[in-house]
mmCIF file of C-alpha atoms and ligand atoms in Angstrom:
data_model
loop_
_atom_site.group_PDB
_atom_site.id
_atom_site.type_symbol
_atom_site.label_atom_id
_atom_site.label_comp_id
_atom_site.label_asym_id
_atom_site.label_seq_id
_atom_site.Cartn_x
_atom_site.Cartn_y
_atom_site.Cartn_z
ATOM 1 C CA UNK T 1 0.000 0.000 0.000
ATOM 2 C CA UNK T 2 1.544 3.447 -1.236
ATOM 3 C CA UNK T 3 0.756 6.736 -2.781
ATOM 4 C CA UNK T 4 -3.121 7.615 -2.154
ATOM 5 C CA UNK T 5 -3.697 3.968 -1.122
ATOM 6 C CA UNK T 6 -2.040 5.064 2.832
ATOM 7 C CA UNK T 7 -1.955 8.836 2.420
ATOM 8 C CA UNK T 8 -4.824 9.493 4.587
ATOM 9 C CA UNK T 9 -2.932 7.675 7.636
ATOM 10 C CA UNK T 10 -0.725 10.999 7.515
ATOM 11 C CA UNK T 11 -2.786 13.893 8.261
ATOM 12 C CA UNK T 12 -0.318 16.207 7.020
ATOM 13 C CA UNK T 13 -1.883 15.594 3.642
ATOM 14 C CA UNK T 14 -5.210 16.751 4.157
ATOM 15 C CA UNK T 15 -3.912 20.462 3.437
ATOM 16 C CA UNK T 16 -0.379 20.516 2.917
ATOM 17 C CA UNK T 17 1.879 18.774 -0.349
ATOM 18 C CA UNK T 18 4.295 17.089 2.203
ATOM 19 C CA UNK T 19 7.708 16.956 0.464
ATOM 20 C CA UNK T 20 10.341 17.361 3.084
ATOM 21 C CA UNK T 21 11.085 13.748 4.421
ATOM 22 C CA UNK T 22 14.766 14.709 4.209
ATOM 23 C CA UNK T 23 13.952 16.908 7.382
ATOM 24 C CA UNK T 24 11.720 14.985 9.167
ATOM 25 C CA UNK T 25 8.935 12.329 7.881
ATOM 26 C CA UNK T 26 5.186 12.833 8.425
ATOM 27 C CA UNK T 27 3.323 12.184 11.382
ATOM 28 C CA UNK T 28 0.921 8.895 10.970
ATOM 29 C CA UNK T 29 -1.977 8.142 12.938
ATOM 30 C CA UNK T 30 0.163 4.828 14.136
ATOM 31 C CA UNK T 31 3.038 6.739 16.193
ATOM 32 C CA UNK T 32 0.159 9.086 17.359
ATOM 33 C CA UNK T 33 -1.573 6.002 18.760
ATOM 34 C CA UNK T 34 1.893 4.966 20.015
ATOM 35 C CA UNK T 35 3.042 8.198 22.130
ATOM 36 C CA UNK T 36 -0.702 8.018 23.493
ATOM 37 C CA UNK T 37 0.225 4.281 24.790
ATOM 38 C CA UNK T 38 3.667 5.121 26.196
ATOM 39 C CA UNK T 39 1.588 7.868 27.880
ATOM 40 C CA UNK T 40 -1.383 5.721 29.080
ATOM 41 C CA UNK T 41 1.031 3.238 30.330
ATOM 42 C CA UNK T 42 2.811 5.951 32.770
ATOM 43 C CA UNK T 43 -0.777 6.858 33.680
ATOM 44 C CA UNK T 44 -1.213 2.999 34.939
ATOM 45 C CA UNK T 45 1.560 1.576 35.650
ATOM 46 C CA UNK T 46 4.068 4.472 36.998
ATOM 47 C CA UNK T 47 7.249 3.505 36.071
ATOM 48 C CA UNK T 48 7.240 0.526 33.664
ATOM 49 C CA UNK T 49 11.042 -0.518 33.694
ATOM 50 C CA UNK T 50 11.143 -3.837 32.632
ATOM 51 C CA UNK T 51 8.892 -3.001 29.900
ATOM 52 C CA UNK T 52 11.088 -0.501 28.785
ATOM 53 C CA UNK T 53 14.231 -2.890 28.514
ATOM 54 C CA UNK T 54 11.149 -4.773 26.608
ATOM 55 C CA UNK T 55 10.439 -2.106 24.315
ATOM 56 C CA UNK T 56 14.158 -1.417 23.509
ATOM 57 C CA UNK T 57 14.818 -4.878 22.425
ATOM 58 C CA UNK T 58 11.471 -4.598 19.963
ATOM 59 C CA UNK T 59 13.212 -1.680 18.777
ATOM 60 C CA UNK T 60 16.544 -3.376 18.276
ATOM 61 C CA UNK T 61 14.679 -6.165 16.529
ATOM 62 C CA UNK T 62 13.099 -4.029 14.294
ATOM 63 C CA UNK T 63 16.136 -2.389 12.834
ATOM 64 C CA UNK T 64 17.665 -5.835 12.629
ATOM 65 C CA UNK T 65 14.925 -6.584 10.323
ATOM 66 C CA UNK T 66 15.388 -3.938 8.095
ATOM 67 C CA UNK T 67 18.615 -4.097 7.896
ATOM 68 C CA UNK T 68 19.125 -7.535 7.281
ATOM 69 C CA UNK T 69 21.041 -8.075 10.363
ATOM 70 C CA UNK T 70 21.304 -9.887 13.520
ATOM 71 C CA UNK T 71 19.714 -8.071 16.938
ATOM 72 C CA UNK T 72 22.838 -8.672 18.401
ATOM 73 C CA UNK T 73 24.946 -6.465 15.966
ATOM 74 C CA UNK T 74 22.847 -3.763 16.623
ATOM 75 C CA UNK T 75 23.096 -0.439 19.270
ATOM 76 C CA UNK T 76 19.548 1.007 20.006
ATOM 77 C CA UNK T 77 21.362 5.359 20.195
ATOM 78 C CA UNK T 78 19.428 8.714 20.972
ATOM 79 C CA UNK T 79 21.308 10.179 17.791
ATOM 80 C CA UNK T 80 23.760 9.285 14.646
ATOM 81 C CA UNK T 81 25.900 11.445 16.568
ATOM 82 C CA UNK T 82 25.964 9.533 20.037
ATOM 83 C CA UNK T 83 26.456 6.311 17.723
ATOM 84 C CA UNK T 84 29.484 7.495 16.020
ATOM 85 C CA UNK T 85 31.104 9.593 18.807
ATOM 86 C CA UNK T 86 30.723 5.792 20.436
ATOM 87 C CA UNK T 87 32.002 4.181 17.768
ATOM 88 C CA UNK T 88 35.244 6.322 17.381
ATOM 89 C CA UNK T 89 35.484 5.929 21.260
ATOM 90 C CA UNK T 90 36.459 2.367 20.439
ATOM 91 C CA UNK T 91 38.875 3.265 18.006
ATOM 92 C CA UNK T 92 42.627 4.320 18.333
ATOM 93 C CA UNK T 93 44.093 7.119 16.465
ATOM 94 C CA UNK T 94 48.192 6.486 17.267
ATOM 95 C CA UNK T 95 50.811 5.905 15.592
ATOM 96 C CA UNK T 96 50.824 4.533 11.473
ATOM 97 C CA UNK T 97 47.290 4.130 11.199
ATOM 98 C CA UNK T 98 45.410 7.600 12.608
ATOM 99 C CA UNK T 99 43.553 8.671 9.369
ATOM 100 C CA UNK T 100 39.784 9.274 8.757
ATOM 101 C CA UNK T 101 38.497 9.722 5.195
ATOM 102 C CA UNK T 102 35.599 11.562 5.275
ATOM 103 C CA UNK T 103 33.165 13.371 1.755
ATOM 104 C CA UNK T 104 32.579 16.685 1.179
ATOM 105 C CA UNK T 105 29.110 15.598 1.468
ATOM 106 C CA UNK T 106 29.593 14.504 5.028
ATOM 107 C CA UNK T 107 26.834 15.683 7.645
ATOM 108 C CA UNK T 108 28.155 17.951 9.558
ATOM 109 C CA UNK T 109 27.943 15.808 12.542
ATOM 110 C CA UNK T 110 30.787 13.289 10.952
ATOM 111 C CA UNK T 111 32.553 16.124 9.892
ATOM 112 C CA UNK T 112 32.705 17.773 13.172
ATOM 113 C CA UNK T 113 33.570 14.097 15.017
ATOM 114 C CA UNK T 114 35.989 13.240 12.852
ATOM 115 C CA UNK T 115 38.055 16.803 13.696
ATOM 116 C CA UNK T 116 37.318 16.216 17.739
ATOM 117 C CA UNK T 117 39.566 12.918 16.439
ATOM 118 C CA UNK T 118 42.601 15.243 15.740
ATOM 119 C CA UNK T 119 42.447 15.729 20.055
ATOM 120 C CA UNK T 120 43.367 11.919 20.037
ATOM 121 C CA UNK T 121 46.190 11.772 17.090
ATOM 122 C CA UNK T 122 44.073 11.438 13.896
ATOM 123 C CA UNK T 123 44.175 13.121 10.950
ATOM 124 C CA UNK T 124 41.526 13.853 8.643
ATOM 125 C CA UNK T 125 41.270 14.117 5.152
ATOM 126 C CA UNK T 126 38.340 15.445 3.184
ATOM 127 C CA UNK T 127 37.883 14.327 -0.201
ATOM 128 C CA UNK T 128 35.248 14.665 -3.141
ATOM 129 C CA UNK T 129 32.163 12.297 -3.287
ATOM 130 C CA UNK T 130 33.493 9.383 -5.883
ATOM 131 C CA UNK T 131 35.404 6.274 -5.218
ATOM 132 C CA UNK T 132 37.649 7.628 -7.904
ATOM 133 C CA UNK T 133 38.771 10.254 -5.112
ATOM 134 C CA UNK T 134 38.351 8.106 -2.250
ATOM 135 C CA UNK T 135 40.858 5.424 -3.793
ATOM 136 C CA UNK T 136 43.458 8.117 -3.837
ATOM 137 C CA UNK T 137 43.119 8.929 0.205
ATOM 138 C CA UNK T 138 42.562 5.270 1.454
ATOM 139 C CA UNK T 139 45.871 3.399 2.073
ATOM 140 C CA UNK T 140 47.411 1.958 5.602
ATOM 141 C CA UNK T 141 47.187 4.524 7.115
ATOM 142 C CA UNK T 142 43.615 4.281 7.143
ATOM 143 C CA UNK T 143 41.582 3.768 10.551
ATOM 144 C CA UNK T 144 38.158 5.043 9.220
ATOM 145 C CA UNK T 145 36.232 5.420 5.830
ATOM 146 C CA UNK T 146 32.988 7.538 6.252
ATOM 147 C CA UNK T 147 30.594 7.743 3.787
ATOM 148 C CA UNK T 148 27.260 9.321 3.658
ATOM 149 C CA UNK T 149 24.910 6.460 1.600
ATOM 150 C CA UNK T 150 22.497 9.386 0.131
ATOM 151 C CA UNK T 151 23.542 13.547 -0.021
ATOM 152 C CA UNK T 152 21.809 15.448 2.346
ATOM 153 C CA UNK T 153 22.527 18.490 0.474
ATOM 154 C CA UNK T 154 22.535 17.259 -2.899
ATOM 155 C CA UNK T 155 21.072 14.006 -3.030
ATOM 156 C CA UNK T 156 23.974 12.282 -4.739
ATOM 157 C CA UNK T 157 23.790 8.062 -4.052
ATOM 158 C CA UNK T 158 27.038 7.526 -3.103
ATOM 159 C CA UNK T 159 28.754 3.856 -4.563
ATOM 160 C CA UNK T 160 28.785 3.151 -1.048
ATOM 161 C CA UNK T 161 30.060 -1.362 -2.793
ATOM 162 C CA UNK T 162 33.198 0.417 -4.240
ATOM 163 C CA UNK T 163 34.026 2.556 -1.328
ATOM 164 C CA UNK T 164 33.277 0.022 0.926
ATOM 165 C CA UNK T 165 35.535 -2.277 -1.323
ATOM 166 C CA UNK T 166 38.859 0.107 -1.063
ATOM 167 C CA UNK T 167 38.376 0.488 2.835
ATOM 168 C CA UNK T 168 38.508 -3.497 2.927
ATOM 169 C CA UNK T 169 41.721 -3.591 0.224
ATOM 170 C CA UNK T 170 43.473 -1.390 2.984
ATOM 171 C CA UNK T 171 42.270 -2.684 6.670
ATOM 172 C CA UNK T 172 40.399 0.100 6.808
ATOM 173 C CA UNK T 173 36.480 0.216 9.064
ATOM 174 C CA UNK T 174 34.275 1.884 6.737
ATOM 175 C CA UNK T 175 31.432 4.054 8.063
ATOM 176 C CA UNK T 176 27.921 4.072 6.240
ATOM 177 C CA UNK T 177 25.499 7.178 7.286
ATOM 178 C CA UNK T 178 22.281 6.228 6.135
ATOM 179 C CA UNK T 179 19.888 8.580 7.302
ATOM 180 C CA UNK T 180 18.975 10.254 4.216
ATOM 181 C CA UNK T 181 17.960 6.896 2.084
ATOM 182 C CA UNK T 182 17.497 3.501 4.930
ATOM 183 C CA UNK T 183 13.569 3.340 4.949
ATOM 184 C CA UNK T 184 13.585 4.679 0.878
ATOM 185 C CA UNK T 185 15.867 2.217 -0.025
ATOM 186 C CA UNK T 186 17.232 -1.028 0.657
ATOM 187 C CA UNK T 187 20.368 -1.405 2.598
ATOM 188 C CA UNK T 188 22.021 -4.057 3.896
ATOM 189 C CA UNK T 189 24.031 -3.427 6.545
ATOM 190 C CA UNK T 190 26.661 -6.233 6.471
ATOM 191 C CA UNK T 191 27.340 -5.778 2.608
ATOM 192 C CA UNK T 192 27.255 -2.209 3.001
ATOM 193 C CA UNK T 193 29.760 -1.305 5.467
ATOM 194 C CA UNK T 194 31.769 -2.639 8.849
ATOM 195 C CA UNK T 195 29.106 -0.115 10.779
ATOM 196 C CA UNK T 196 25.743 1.600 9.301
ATOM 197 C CA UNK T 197 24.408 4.366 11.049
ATOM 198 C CA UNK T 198 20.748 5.983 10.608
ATOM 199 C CA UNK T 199 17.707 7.148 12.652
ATOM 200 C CA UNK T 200 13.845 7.288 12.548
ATOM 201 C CA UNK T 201 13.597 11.044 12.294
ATOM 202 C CA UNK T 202 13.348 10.836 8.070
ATOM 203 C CA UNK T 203 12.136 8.560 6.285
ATOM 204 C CA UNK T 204 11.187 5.795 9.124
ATOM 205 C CA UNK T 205 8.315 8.133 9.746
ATOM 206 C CA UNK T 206 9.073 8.825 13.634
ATOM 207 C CA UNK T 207 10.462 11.248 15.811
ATOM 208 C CA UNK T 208 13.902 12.814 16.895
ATOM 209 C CA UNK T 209 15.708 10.792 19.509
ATOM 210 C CA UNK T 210 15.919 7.179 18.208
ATOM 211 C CA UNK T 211 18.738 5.909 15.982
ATOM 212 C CA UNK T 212 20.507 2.640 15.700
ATOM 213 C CA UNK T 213 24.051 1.707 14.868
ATOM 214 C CA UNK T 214 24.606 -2.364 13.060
ATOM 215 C CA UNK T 215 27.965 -3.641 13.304
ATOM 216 C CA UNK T 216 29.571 -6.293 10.504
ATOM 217 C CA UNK T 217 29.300 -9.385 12.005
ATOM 218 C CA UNK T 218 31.998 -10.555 14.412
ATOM 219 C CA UNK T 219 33.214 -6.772 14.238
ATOM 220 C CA UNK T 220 31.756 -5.967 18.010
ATOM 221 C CA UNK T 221 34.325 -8.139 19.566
ATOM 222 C CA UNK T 222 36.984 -6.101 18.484
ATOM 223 C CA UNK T 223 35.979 -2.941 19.551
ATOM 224 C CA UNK T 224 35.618 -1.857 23.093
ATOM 225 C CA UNK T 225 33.787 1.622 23.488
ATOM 226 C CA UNK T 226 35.059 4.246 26.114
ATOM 227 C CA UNK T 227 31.798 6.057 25.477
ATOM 228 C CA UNK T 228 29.248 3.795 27.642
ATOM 229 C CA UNK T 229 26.872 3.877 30.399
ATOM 230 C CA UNK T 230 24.689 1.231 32.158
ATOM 231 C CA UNK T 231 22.897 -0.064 29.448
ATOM 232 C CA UNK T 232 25.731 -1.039 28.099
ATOM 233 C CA UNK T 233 26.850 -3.535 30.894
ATOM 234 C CA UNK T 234 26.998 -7.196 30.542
ATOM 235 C CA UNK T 235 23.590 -7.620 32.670
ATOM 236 C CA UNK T 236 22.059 -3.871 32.856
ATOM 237 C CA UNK T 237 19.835 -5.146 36.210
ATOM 238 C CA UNK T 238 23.046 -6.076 37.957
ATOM 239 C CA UNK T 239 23.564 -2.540 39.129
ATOM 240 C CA UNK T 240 27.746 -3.127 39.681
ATOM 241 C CA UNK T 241 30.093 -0.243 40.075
ATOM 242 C CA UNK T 242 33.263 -2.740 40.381
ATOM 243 C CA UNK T 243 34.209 -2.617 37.028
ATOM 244 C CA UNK T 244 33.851 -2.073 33.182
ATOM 245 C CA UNK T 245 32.220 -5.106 31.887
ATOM 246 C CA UNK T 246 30.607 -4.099 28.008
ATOM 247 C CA UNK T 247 27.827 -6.725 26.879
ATOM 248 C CA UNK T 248 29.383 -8.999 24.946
ATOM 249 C CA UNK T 249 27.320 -7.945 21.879
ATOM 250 C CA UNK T 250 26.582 -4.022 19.993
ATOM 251 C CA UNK T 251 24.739 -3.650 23.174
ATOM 252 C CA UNK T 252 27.965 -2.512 24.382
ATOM 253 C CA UNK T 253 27.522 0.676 22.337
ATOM 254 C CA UNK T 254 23.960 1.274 24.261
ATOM 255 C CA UNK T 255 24.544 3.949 26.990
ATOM 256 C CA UNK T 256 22.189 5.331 29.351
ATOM 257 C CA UNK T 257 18.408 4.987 30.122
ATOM 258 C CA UNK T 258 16.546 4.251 26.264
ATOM 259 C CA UNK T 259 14.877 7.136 24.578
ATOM 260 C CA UNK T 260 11.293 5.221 26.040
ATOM 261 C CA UNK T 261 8.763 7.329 24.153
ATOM 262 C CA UNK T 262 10.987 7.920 20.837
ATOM 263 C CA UNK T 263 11.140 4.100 21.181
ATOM 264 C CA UNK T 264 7.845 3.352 20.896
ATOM 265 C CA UNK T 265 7.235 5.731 18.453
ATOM 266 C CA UNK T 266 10.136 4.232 16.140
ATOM 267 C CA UNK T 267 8.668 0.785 16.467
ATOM 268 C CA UNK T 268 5.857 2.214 14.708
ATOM 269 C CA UNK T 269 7.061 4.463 12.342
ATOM 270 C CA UNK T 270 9.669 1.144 11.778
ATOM 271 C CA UNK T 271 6.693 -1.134 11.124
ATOM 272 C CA UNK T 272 4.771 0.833 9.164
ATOM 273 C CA UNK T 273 7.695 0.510 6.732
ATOM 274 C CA UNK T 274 8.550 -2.871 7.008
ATOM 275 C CA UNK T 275 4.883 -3.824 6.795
ATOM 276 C CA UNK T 276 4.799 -1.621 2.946
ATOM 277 C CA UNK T 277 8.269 -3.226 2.317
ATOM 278 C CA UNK T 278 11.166 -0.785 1.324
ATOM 279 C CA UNK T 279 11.509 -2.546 -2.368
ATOM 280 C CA UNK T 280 8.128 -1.393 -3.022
ATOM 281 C CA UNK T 281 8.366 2.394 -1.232
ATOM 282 C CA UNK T 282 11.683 2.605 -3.710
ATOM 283 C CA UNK T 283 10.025 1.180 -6.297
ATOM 284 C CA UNK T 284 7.106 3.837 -5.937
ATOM 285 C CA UNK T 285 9.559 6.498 -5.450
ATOM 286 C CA UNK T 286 11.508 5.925 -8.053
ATOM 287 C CA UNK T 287 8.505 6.184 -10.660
ATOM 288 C CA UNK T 288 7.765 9.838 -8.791
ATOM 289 C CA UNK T 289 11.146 10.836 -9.238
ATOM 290 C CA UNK T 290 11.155 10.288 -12.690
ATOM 291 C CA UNK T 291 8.122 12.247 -13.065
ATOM 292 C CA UNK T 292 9.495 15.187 -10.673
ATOM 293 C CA UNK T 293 12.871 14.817 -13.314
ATOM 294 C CA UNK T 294 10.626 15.112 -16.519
ATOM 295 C CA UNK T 295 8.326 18.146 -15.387
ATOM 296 C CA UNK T 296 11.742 19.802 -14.085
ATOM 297 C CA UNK T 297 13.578 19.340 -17.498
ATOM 298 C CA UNK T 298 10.672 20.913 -19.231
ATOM 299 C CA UNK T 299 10.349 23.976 -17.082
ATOM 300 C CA UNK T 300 14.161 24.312 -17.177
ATOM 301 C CA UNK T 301 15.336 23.804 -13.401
ATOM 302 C CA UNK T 302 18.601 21.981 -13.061
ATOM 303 C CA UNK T 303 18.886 19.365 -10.488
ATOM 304 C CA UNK T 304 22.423 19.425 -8.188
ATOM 305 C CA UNK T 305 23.193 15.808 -8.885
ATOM 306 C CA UNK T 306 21.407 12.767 -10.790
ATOM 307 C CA UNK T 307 18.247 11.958 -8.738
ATOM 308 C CA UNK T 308 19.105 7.838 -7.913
ATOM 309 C CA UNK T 309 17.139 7.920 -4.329
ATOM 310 C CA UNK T 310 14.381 9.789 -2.817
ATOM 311 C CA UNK T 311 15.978 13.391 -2.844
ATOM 312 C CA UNK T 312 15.835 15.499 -5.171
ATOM 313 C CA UNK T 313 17.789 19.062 -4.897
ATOM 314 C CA UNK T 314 17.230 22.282 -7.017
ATOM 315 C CA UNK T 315 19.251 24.244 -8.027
ATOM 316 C CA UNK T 316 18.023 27.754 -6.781
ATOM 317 C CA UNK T 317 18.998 31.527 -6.834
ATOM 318 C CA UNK T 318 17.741 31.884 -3.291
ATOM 319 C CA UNK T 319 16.381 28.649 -1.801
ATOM 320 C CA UNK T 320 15.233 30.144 1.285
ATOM 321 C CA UNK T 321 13.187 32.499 -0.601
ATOM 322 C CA UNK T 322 11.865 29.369 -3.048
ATOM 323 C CA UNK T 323 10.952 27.712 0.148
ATOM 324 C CA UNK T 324 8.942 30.186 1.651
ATOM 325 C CA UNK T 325 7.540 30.411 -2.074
ATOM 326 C CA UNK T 326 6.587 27.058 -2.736
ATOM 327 C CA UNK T 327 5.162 27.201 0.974
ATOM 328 C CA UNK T 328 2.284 29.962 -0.301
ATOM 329 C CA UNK T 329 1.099 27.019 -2.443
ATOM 330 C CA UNK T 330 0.983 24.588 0.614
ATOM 331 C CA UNK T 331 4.612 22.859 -0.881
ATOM 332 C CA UNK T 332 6.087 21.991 2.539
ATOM 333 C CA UNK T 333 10.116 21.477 1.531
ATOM 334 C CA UNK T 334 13.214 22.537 3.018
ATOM 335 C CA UNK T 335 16.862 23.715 1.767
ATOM 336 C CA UNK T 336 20.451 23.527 2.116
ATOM 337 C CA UNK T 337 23.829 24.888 -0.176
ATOM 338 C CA UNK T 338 21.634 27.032 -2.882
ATOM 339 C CA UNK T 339 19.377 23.926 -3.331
ATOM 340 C CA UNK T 340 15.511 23.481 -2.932
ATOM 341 C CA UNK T 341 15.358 19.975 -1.353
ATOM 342 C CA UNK T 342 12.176 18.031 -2.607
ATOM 343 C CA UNK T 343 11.752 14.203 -1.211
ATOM 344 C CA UNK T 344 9.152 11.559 -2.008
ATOM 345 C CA UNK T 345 8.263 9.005 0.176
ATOM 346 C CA UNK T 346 5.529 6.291 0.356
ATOM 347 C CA UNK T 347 3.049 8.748 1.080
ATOM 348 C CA UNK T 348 3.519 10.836 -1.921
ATOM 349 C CA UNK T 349 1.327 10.390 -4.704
ATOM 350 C CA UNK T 350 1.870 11.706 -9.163
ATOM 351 C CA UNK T 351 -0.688 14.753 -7.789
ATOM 352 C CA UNK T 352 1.864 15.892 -4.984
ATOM 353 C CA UNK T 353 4.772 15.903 -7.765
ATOM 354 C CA UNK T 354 2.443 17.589 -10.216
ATOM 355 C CA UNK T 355 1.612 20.182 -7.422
ATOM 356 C CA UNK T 356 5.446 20.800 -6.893
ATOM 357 C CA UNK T 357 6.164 21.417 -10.493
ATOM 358 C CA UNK T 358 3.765 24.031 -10.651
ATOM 359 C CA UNK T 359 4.651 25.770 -7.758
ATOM 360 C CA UNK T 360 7.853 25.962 -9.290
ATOM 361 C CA UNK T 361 7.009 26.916 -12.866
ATOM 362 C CA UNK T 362 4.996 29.829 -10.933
ATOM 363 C CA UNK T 363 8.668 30.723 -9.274
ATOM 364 C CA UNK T 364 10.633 30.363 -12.018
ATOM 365 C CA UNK T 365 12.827 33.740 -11.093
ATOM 366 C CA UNK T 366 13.608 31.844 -8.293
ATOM 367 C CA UNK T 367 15.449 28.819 -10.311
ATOM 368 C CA UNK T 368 19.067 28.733 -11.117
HETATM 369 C C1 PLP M 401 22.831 12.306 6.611
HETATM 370 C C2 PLP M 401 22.456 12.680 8.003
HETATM 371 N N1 PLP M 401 23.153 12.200 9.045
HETATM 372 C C3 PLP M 401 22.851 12.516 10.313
HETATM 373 C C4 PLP M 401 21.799 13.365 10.593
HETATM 374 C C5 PLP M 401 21.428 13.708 12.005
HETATM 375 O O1 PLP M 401 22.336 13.302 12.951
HETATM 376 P P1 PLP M 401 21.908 13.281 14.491
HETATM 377 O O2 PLP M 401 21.046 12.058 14.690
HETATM 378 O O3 PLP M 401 23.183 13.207 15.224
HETATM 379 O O4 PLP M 401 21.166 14.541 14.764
HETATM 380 C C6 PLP M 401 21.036 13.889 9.553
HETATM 381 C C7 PLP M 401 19.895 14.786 9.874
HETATM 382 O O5 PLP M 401 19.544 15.687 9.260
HETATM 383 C C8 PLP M 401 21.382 13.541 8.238
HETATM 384 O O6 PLP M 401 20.680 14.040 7.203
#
C-alpha cells in the first residue's frame, strides 16, 4: 500500500503537499496512537522498567529486520551522533594508522567528530564524493572510511560497494550514514559497510531521539567503546560499580536509560515501513522521481546531482526564498547549499509531484 492507497494515515496531507522527508517524515496516525500508549502506560503503571528494557529490544529487533542483520549487531542510540562519537570511542588514532576519510558531502555531525579525532592523534582528510577520489586517500594509514549512503545536500547516491571495497583492500572500518535513504531504499548493513548508522527522524516516519548503529558481524568483539553507560553492561539489572564489563554484543555501544517514548514511536514508524516493504516504497519512489525529473527538465530547473534515491535538490537563486515560495502554495520542503530539497516518500502520490512542479514553474525567477 503506497501513494493515495495510505496517504490518509498521515494527516499532514489533508492540506499541505508534504515533500520534506529529508527533514523529518510525516506524522501517521500509528506513532500518534503509540506516544498516546507510552503515555497511558505511565498513567497505569508508573514507572514501567522492565517493559522498557522490553520495548528497547522490539526496537533493536526491528532495525535488525530492516537491515538484514542480527539483533545482536545492533546499538539502540538517541542520535547518529551519540552512535558514532561511540564508535570512534572504540577506536585508536596512534601511531601509522590515525587517518579518517571523510566526503565533502559529510553531515556535519561526521565532519565535526571526525576533527574532535585530531584531540586523540588522527588526521583527517576530506575528499570529493566518488570512489575515484576516495581510492586516492585510502591506504594503511587508514583507521576510518565515512561515507554518507544518500547527499543530504545534494542528493547524490554515493557507490557506497566500491568505497566500501577500497576500505577493505586497505584494513580500513568503513562508516555508512544512512539517514537520508534507509527506509527509501534497501540497505544491507553487512554488505554495506563494517558499521551503518541511521535514525527514525526521516524517512522511518518517527520522531527525533531514536537511531541505531549495526555492526559487521563478528566486528563488536573487536571494539571496546570508552563512550558507555549502564545499558551497556553485561547484565544492565546487575547494578555493579566494580568494574567495566561491556555486553558482549553491539549492546555494548547502548549507553544510558533508552529514549522510552521515541522508542515506541520508532517501532511504529519502523513497522509501518517494514509492513509496505522498502523494495516497493523505492520502487514507488523511483517512478515519482522520474516524473518530478521530466516536469523539471521541461520547465528548465537543473537538479544538483542525478536523482538515484528519494531526494531530489534544485538548483536555486535563493532557496530560502523558493521555500517560503513554494510554501504559499501549501509545498512543505526545506533547503540547504543554494538547493531546494524536494523528497518523495511512500506517502507521496503523481498529484503531490504535479503540485510541486507548478509551484515551481509559478517561481521560475527563483530557479538557477
Ligand atoms: C545524513 C544525516 N546524518 C545525520 C543526521 C542527524 O544526525 P543526528 O542524529 O546526530 O542529529 C542527519 C539529519 O539531518 C542527516 O541528514
Amino acid at each position: 500500500m503506497v501513494g493515495s492507497a495510505i496517504r490518509d494515515r498521515f494527516p499532514v496531507f489533508r492540506d499541505k503537499v508534504y515533500v520534506n522527508s529529508c527533514s523529518q517524515g510525516a506524522l501517521s496516525d500509528a506513532v500518534r496512537a503509540a506516544y498516546e500508549e507510552y503515555l497511558d502506560g505511565w498513567d497505569e503503571n508508573g514507572a514501567e522498567w522492565e517493559h522498557w528494557v522490553e520495548r528497547s529490544e522490539a526496537a533493536r529487533a526491528a532495525f535488525a529486520a530492516l537491515l538484514g542483520a542480527s539483533a545482536d549487531d545492533v546499538a539502540i542510540q538517541t542520535s547518529v551522533s551519540a552512535a558514532v562519537s561511540g564508535l570512534v570511542s572504540a577506536l585508536q588514532f596512534r601511531g601509522e594508522r590515525n587517518r579518517i576519510v571523510i566526503s565533502e558531502n559529510e553531515f556535519p555531525t561526521i565532519g565535526q567528530i571526525a576533527h574532535a579525532q585530531e584531540l586523540r592523534g588522527a588526521e583527517v582528510v576530506q575528499v570529493e564524493p566518488e570512489p575515484e577520489a576516495y581510492a586516492a586517500a585510502i591506504d594503511e594509514r587508514t583507521a576510518l572510511v565515512a561515507s554518507t549512503f544518500v547527499s543530504f545536500r545534494t542528493g547524490a547516491v554515493h557507490d557506497i560497494d566500491a568505497i566500501y571495497g577500497l576500505a577493505r583492500e586497505h584494513g580500513a572500518l568503513m562508516l555508512v550514514d544512512g539517514y537520508q535513504g534507509i527506509g527509501a531504499v534497501p540497505l544491507g548493513a553487512a554488505r554495506a559497510g563494517d558499521v551503518v548508522v541511521g535514525g527514525t527522524v526521516k524517512y522511518l516516519l518517527a520522531s527525533a531521539g531514536l537511531s541505531f548503529m549495526a555492526l559487521r558481524p563478528g566486528l563488536v568483539e573487536e571494539l571496546v567503546p570508552v563512550q558507555t553507560g549502564w545499558f551497556a553492561d553485561e547484565n544492565v539489572f546487575d547494578m555493579q560499580i566494580e568494574r567495566y564489563r561491556p555486553h558482549r554484543s553491539a549492546r555494548r555501544f547502548d549507553a544510558g536509560t533508552p529514549p522510552v517514548p521515541n522508542i515506541y514511536a520508532g517501532v511504529a514508524g519502523v513497522g509501518l515501513i517494514a509492513a509496505v516493504g522498502v523494495p516497493a516504497i523505492q520502487a514507488h519512489v523511483r517512478g515519482l522521481v522520474e516524473r518530478l525529473v521530466a516536469g523539471l527538465d521541461e520547465i528548465g530547473a537543473r537538479v544538483a546531482a542525478p536523482p538515484l534515491g528519494p531526494l531530489v535538490c534544485i538548483r536555486s537563486t535563493d532557496a530560502p526564498a523558493l521555500v517560503a515560495a513554494v510554501a504559499e502554495d501549501d509545498v512543505i520542503a526545506s533547503e540547504r547549499d543554494s538547493n531546494l530539497r524536494v523528497s518523495l516518500h511512500l506517502y507521496n502520490t503523481d498529484e503531490d509531484v504535479d503540485a510541486v512542479l507548478a509551484s515551481l514553474a509559478r517561481n521560475r525567477a527563483l530557479l538557477a
